[in-house]
Amino acid sequence: MIRLFKQHYIRKVEELEGVWDFQLDGCDKVYRLAVPGCVEQHPDLLKTRGTGAYNREVYVEQNGNIRLEFKGVSHTGDVFWDGEQIAHHYNAFTGFSAVVRNAKKGWHRLEVRIDNTFGEHSSLHVPNDYYTYGGITRPVSMERVADIYISGIHFTPYLENGVWMGRLEIKIRNLAEEPAEISVESFLEREGDGGVSQLFPASGAGWNNVKVEPDSEIVFTAEQEFAGVAVWSHENPALYLWNTVLYVNGIPVDDMIDRVGFREVKVSGKRILINGKQIFLKGFNRHEDYATVGCAVPFQLMMQDMDLMTDMGANAVRTCHYPNDERFLDLCDERGIFVWEENHARGFGLERMQNPNFDKQCKDCIHEMIESHYNHPSIIIWGILNECASETEEGREKYARQYTQIKGLDTSRPTTSATCRHLKDICLDLPDIVSFNMYSGWYKDVPVEETNQKEIDWIRASGGDGKPIIVSEFGAAAIYGCRDRARSKWSEERQADIIRENLEVYMNHPDICGVFVWQFADCRVTEEEWFSTRARCHNNKGIVDEYRRPKMAYDVIREMYR
Ligand code: ADA
């Protein structure tokens, strides 16, 4: 499964999931591995930190262009078609694609070289308090595309004088050496009760009989009214299928379907408003990591995570600390779960931010994240640079550059960044929302209320005045099954106590409009640099363990969030 709905009827799509050959570089043994999957699932490959190659044969049914889409290769992918390189991509958490022009009918060899090593070449995947796996960890698809095809569609809902409007942007790419005349049709439909669908034909000036130059890309745009639509909200997450069809010389040659929702997110003073209504975010930080499958979490287990978080009464999730799998975002769209999605960064001091690859690797990640996830109504906040060097001037320049890049791609969502540079952060004036991570009662036995008030007073005096405030992380560690009547640290009892004490303060402070528990589930961490403070080489602050077994804190959160 690539998405929770069918994206194409005209365009032929084949998902390349299944069993691929895999060889570690320098090893003769050929493994048969599942794709999507992590190489670490195999008992011989539990701690692979290296390079290797996946291989399989693919069959092209007729001569024509082949478009390959990789949703995630960890952490660097180099793709070869019949031995010729067609793609290179860094970062496990954003997708990429490649087009093979005029592929011949018959069998072809697809090779994906992977690299999950650390070093200067990798500024974002580093030894960290989560694990960088190796593998083709998210779905792969092979499509047949015409010389002219739809390369992207963005939908922006907004209210104008109380009426729902939509801005449509349809990007068309022409691979051919000669020009062509094209037309575009677009409509929104909603499977209401009993399959009744409302059609909203979307049309813009000049969508018909337009000449497209060779080897070029053009964008069709339109702004139009969608009167009477059902609104997307947490309580009623109404979704519409947006179907676009491309005609060349009057013949339908391509299509693209995405799911959209009519909702507007605004920051108003110290509040976050969804469709004009103030919300309080009751969330979890969720790593993409599961005991037996690493970061290649299959859809069934994503669904289980969603069911557990909603059972505890959550209405929000933070994709700490990287863009997430689109199937999980589709689930959030369907369940009305608000999403804070963030670029890939965790805990970089200035030295790591000065890696010569850092700026471009961040820029690419932000671009790919917003380009591909733009239409998800559940995403209400774009985040950057979790706990990076926001106390330094050089760090500030990078924060400012990344916020500017986000606003250049999307002005419909507010921005934020989770800081831990308490009382010395110099970037609080830059984002729309100020967020901070605070472990009162765990790393420091400090009074929650006083520490919180001191932080908020400082935020108000340091550039964050008048802005919404989110407590983006708080929590404590507990080893699953560790019970202790003395309620010592690392016991489930103490974790439950600390969670309760923190929530009682944060959920009742007038300036706080959201909380995200750190963290939903225990996750594997990198032994290098992290073993000493992470028992079992896991971050044990999960409310459930890595097998999703609930700890005592589960019921505390369930009581307080609900
Ligand atoms: C930081 C960081 C998290 C995690 C957490 C912890 O706030 O953002 O990724 O490392 O601390 O468990 O201490």
mmCIF file of N, CA, C and O in Angstrom, residues 63-106:
data_model
loop_
_atom_site.group_PDB
_atom_site.id
_atom_site.type_symbol
_atom_site.label_atom_id
_atom_site.label_comp_id
_atom_site.label_asym_id
_atom_site.label_seq_id
_atom_site.Cartn_x
_atom_site.Cartn_y
_atom_site.Cartn_z
ATOM 1 N N ASN A 63 6.701 -0.412 -24.502
ATOM 2 C CA ASN A 63 7.693 0.680 -24.626
ATOM 3 C C ASN A 63 7.086 1.966 -24.071
ATOM 4 O O ASN A 63 5.915 2.251 -24.293
ATOM 5 N N GLY A 64 7.885 2.727 -23.354
ATOM 6 C CA GLY A 64 7.379 4.017 -22.841
ATOM 7 C C GLY A 64 8.164 4.476 -21.631
ATOM 8 O O GLY A 64 9.077 3.795 -21.154
ATOM 9 N N ASN A 65 7.765 5.632 -21.114
ATOM 10 C CA ASN A 65 8.466 6.216 -19.963
ATOM 11 C C ASN A 65 8.084 5.496 -18.672
ATOM 12 O O ASN A 65 6.904 5.251 -18.418
ATOM 13 N N ILE A 66 9.089 5.228 -17.870
ATOM 14 C CA ILE A 66 8.862 4.596 -16.560
ATOM 15 C C ILE A 66 9.241 5.605 -15.486
ATOM 16 O O ILE A 66 10.310 6.222 -15.553
ATOM 17 N N ARG A 67 8.331 5.814 -14.525
ATOM 18 C CA ARG A 67 8.618 6.712 -13.383
ATOM 19 C C ARG A 67 8.677 5.862 -12.127
ATOM 20 O O ARG A 67 7.735 5.140 -11.805
ATOM 21 N N LEU A 68 9.814 5.916 -11.452
ATOM 22 C CA LEU A 68 9.998 5.157 -10.208
ATOM 23 C C LEU A 68 9.871 6.131 -9.052
ATOM 24 O O LEU A 68 10.472 7.210 -9.074
ATOM 25 N N GLU A 69 9.102 5.771 -8.038
ATOM 26 C CA GLU A 69 8.954 6.638 -6.858
ATOM 27 C C GLU A 69 9.361 5.854 -5.610
ATOM 28 O O GLU A 69 8.854 4.754 -5.370
ATOM 29 N N PHE A 70 10.296 6.423 -4.872
ATOM 30 C CA PHE A 70 10.776 5.803 -3.636
ATOM 31 C C PHE A 70 10.296 6.664 -2.473
ATOM 32 O O PHE A 70 10.661 7.848 -2.389
ATOM 33 N N LYS A 71 9.476 6.126 -1.598
ATOM 34 C CA LYS A 71 8.935 6.923 -0.488
ATOM 35 C C LYS A 71 9.957 7.091 0.627
ATOM 36 O O LYS A 71 9.833 7.994 1.444
ATOM 37 N N GLY A 72 10.950 6.172 0.682
ATOM 38 C CA GLY A 72 11.976 6.320 1.718
ATOM 39 C C GLY A 72 13.050 5.270 1.590
ATOM 40 O O GLY A 72 12.750 4.077 1.623
ATOM 41 N N VAL A 73 14.311 5.722 1.441
ATOM 42 C CA VAL A 73 15.459 4.813 1.412
ATOM 43 C C VAL A 73 16.428 5.316 2.467
ATOM 44 O O VAL A 73 16.765 6.505 2.512
ATOM 45 N N SER A 74 16.831 4.437 3.371
ATOM 46 C CA SER A 74 17.601 4.867 4.541
ATOM 47 C C SER A 74 19.054 4.435 4.463
ATOM 48 O O SER A 74 19.312 3.239 4.279
ATOM 49 N N HIS A 75 19.958 5.465 4.656
ATOM 50 C CA HIS A 75 19.587 6.864 4.685
ATOM 51 C C HIS A 75 19.948 7.563 3.377
ATOM 52 O O HIS A 75 19.563 8.665 3.119
ATOM 53 N N THR A 76 20.783 6.872 2.556
ATOM 54 C CA THR A 76 21.108 7.423 1.237
ATOM 55 C C THR A 76 20.839 6.348 0.195
ATOM 56 O O THR A 76 21.184 5.184 0.395
ATOM 57 N N GLY A 77 20.208 6.767 -0.913
ATOM 58 C CA GLY A 77 19.889 5.805 -1.970
ATOM 59 C C GLY A 77 20.510 6.239 -3.290
ATOM 60 O O GLY A 77 20.472 7.417 -3.634
ATOM 61 N N ASP A 78 21.099 5.265 -3.971
ATOM 62 C CA ASP A 78 21.567 5.497 -5.353
ATOM 63 C C ASP A 78 20.906 4.448 -6.224
ATOM 64 O O ASP A 78 21.063 3.247 -5.974
ATOM 65 N N VAL A 79 20.139 4.882 -7.227
ATOM 66 C CA VAL A 79 19.312 3.969 -8.012
ATOM 67 C C VAL A 79 19.895 3.787 -9.407
ATOM 68 O O VAL A 79 20.305 4.757 -10.055
ATOM 69 N N PHE A 80 19.950 2.529 -9.856
ATOM 70 C CA PHE A 80 20.499 2.194 -11.171
ATOM 71 C C PHE A 80 19.470 1.384 -11.953
ATOM 72 O O PHE A 80 18.850 0.460 -11.402
ATOM 73 N N TRP A 81 19.311 1.735 -13.227
ATOM 74 C CA TRP A 81 18.401 1.029 -14.141
ATOM 75 C C TRP A 81 19.252 0.383 -15.215
ATOM 76 O O TRP A 81 19.970 1.074 -15.947
ATOM 77 N N ASP A 82 19.247 -0.943 -15.241
ATOM 78 C CA ASP A 82 20.142 -1.659 -16.174
ATOM 79 C C ASP A 82 21.562 -1.135 -16.082
ATOM 80 O O ASP A 82 22.242 -0.902 -17.098
ATOM 81 N N GLY A 83 21.979 -0.865 -14.834
ATOM 82 C CA GLY A 83 23.379 -0.474 -14.602
ATOM 83 C C GLY A 83 23.651 1.004 -14.748
ATOM 84 O O GLY A 83 24.739 1.475 -14.412
ATOM 85 N N GLU A 84 22.675 1.793 -15.218
ATOM 86 C CA GLU A 84 22.898 3.249 -15.370
ATOM 87 C C GLU A 84 22.273 3.996 -14.188
ATOM 88 O O GLU A 84 21.103 3.776 -13.877
ATOM 89 N N GLN A 85 23.026 4.901 -13.571
ATOM 90 C CA GLN A 85 22.481 5.610 -12.409
ATOM 91 C C GLN A 85 21.389 6.578 -12.837
ATOM 92 O O GLN A 85 21.539 7.354 -13.759
ATOM 93 N N ILE A 86 20.245 6.517 -12.156
ATOM 94 C CA ILE A 86 19.121 7.411 -12.502
ATOM 95 C C ILE A 86 18.689 8.291 -11.339
ATOM 96 O O ILE A 86 17.849 9.179 -11.492
ATOM 97 N N ALA A 87 19.224 8.003 -10.121
ATOM 98 C CA ALA A 87 18.818 8.849 -8.981
ATOM 99 C C ALA A 87 19.832 8.723 -7.853
ATOM 100 O O ALA A 87 20.468 7.673 -7.681
ATOM 101 N N HIS A 88 19.965 9.827 -7.109
ATOM 102 C CA HIS A 88 20.736 9.850 -5.857
ATOM 103 C C HIS A 88 19.893 10.652 -4.859
ATOM 104 O O HIS A 88 19.345 11.705 -5.218
ATOM 105 N N HIS A 89 19.789 10.145 -3.621
ATOM 106 C CA HIS A 89 18.983 10.887 -2.651
ATOM 107 C C HIS A 89 19.505 10.660 -1.248
ATOM 108 O O HIS A 89 19.778 9.511 -0.867
ATOM 109 N N TYR A 90 19.629 11.747 -0.495
ATOM 110 C CA TYR A 90 20.021 11.658 0.912
ATOM 111 C C TYR A 90 18.806 11.944 1.784
ATOM 112 O O TYR A 90 18.060 12.890 1.537
ATOM 113 N N ASN A 91 18.632 11.171 2.804
ATOM 114 C CA ASN A 91 17.627 11.336 3.860
ATOM 115 C C ASN A 91 16.565 10.261 3.767
ATOM 116 O O ASN A 91 15.866 10.119 2.774
ATOM 117 N N ALA A 92 16.472 9.495 4.834
ATOM 118 C CA ALA A 92 15.544 8.351 4.871
ATOM 119 C C ALA A 92 14.102 8.808 4.892
ATOM 120 O O ALA A 92 13.190 8.028 4.591
ATOM 121 N N PHE A 93 13.851 10.088 5.258
ATOM 122 C CA PHE A 93 12.498 10.466 5.647
ATOM 123 C C PHE A 93 11.751 11.307 4.618
ATOM 124 O O PHE A 93 10.650 11.784 4.875
ATOM 125 N N THR A 94 12.381 11.473 3.438
ATOM 126 C CA THR A 94 11.639 12.124 2.354
ATOM 127 C C THR A 94 11.781 11.279 1.093
ATOM 128 O O THR A 94 12.766 10.549 0.920
ATOM 129 N N GLY A 95 10.767 11.383 0.243
ATOM 130 C CA GLY A 95 10.740 10.559 -0.957
ATOM 131 C C GLY A 95 11.442 11.226 -2.120
ATOM 132 O O GLY A 95 11.799 12.406 -2.073
ATOM 133 N N PHE A 96 11.634 10.424 -3.173
ATOM 134 C CA PHE A 96 12.240 10.957 -4.399
ATOM 135 C C PHE A 96 11.789 10.091 -5.571
ATOM 136 O O PHE A 96 11.260 8.981 -5.382
ATOM 137 N N SER A 97 11.964 10.605 -6.782
ATOM 138 C CA SER A 97 11.535 9.832 -7.953
ATOM 139 C C SER A 97 12.551 9.984 -9.082
ATOM 140 O O SER A 97 13.438 10.838 -9.018
ATOM 141 N N ALA A 98 12.395 9.114 -10.079
ATOM 142 C CA ALA A 98 13.280 9.192 -11.262
ATOM 143 C C ALA A 98 12.463 8.712 -12.455
ATOM 144 O O ALA A 98 11.603 7.831 -12.316
ATOM 145 N N VAL A 99 12.732 9.293 -13.641
ATOM 146 C CA VAL A 99 12.036 8.890 -14.867
ATOM 147 C C VAL A 99 13.024 8.265 -15.839
ATOM 148 O O VAL A 99 14.099 8.815 -16.074
ATOM 149 N N VAL A 100 12.664 7.085 -16.327
ATOM 150 C CA VAL A 100 13.464 6.437 -17.379
ATOM 151 C C VAL A 100 12.738 6.680 -18.696
ATOM 152 O O VAL A 100 11.602 6.221 -18.884
ATOM 153 N N ARG A 101 13.348 7.448 -19.585
ATOM 154 C CA ARG A 101 12.692 7.788 -20.845
ATOM 155 C C ARG A 101 12.719 6.596 -21.796
ATOM 156 O O ARG A 101 13.715 5.880 -21.879
ATOM 157 N N ASN A 102 11.570 6.363 -22.443
ATOM 158 C CA ASN A 102 11.502 5.348 -23.519
ATOM 159 C C ASN A 102 12.084 3.995 -23.127
ATOM 160 O O ASN A 102 12.929 3.424 -23.823
ATOM 161 N N ALA A 103 11.648 3.497 -21.968
ATOM 162 C CA ALA A 103 12.106 2.153 -21.552
ATOM 163 C C ALA A 103 11.519 1.124 -22.524
ATOM 164 O O ALA A 103 10.379 1.241 -22.970
ATOM 165 N N LYS A 104 12.306 0.120 -22.843
ATOM 166 C CA LYS A 104 11.841 -0.881 -23.804
ATOM 167 C C LYS A 104 11.021 -1.951 -23.087
ATOM 168 O O LYS A 104 11.296 -2.287 -21.928
ATOM 169 N N LYS A 105 10.061 -2.510 -23.789
ATOM 170 C CA LYS A 105 9.260 -3.627 -23.263
ATOM 171 C C LYS A 105 10.225 -4.758 -22.892
ATOM 172 O O LYS A 105 11.203 -5.013 -23.626
ATOM 173 N N GLY A 106 9.972 -5.418 -21.759
ATOM 174 C CA GLY A 106 10.818 -6.549 -21.363
ATOM 175 C C GLY A 106 11.340 -6.401 -19.948
ATOM 176 O O GLY A 106 10.933 -5.513 -19.206
#
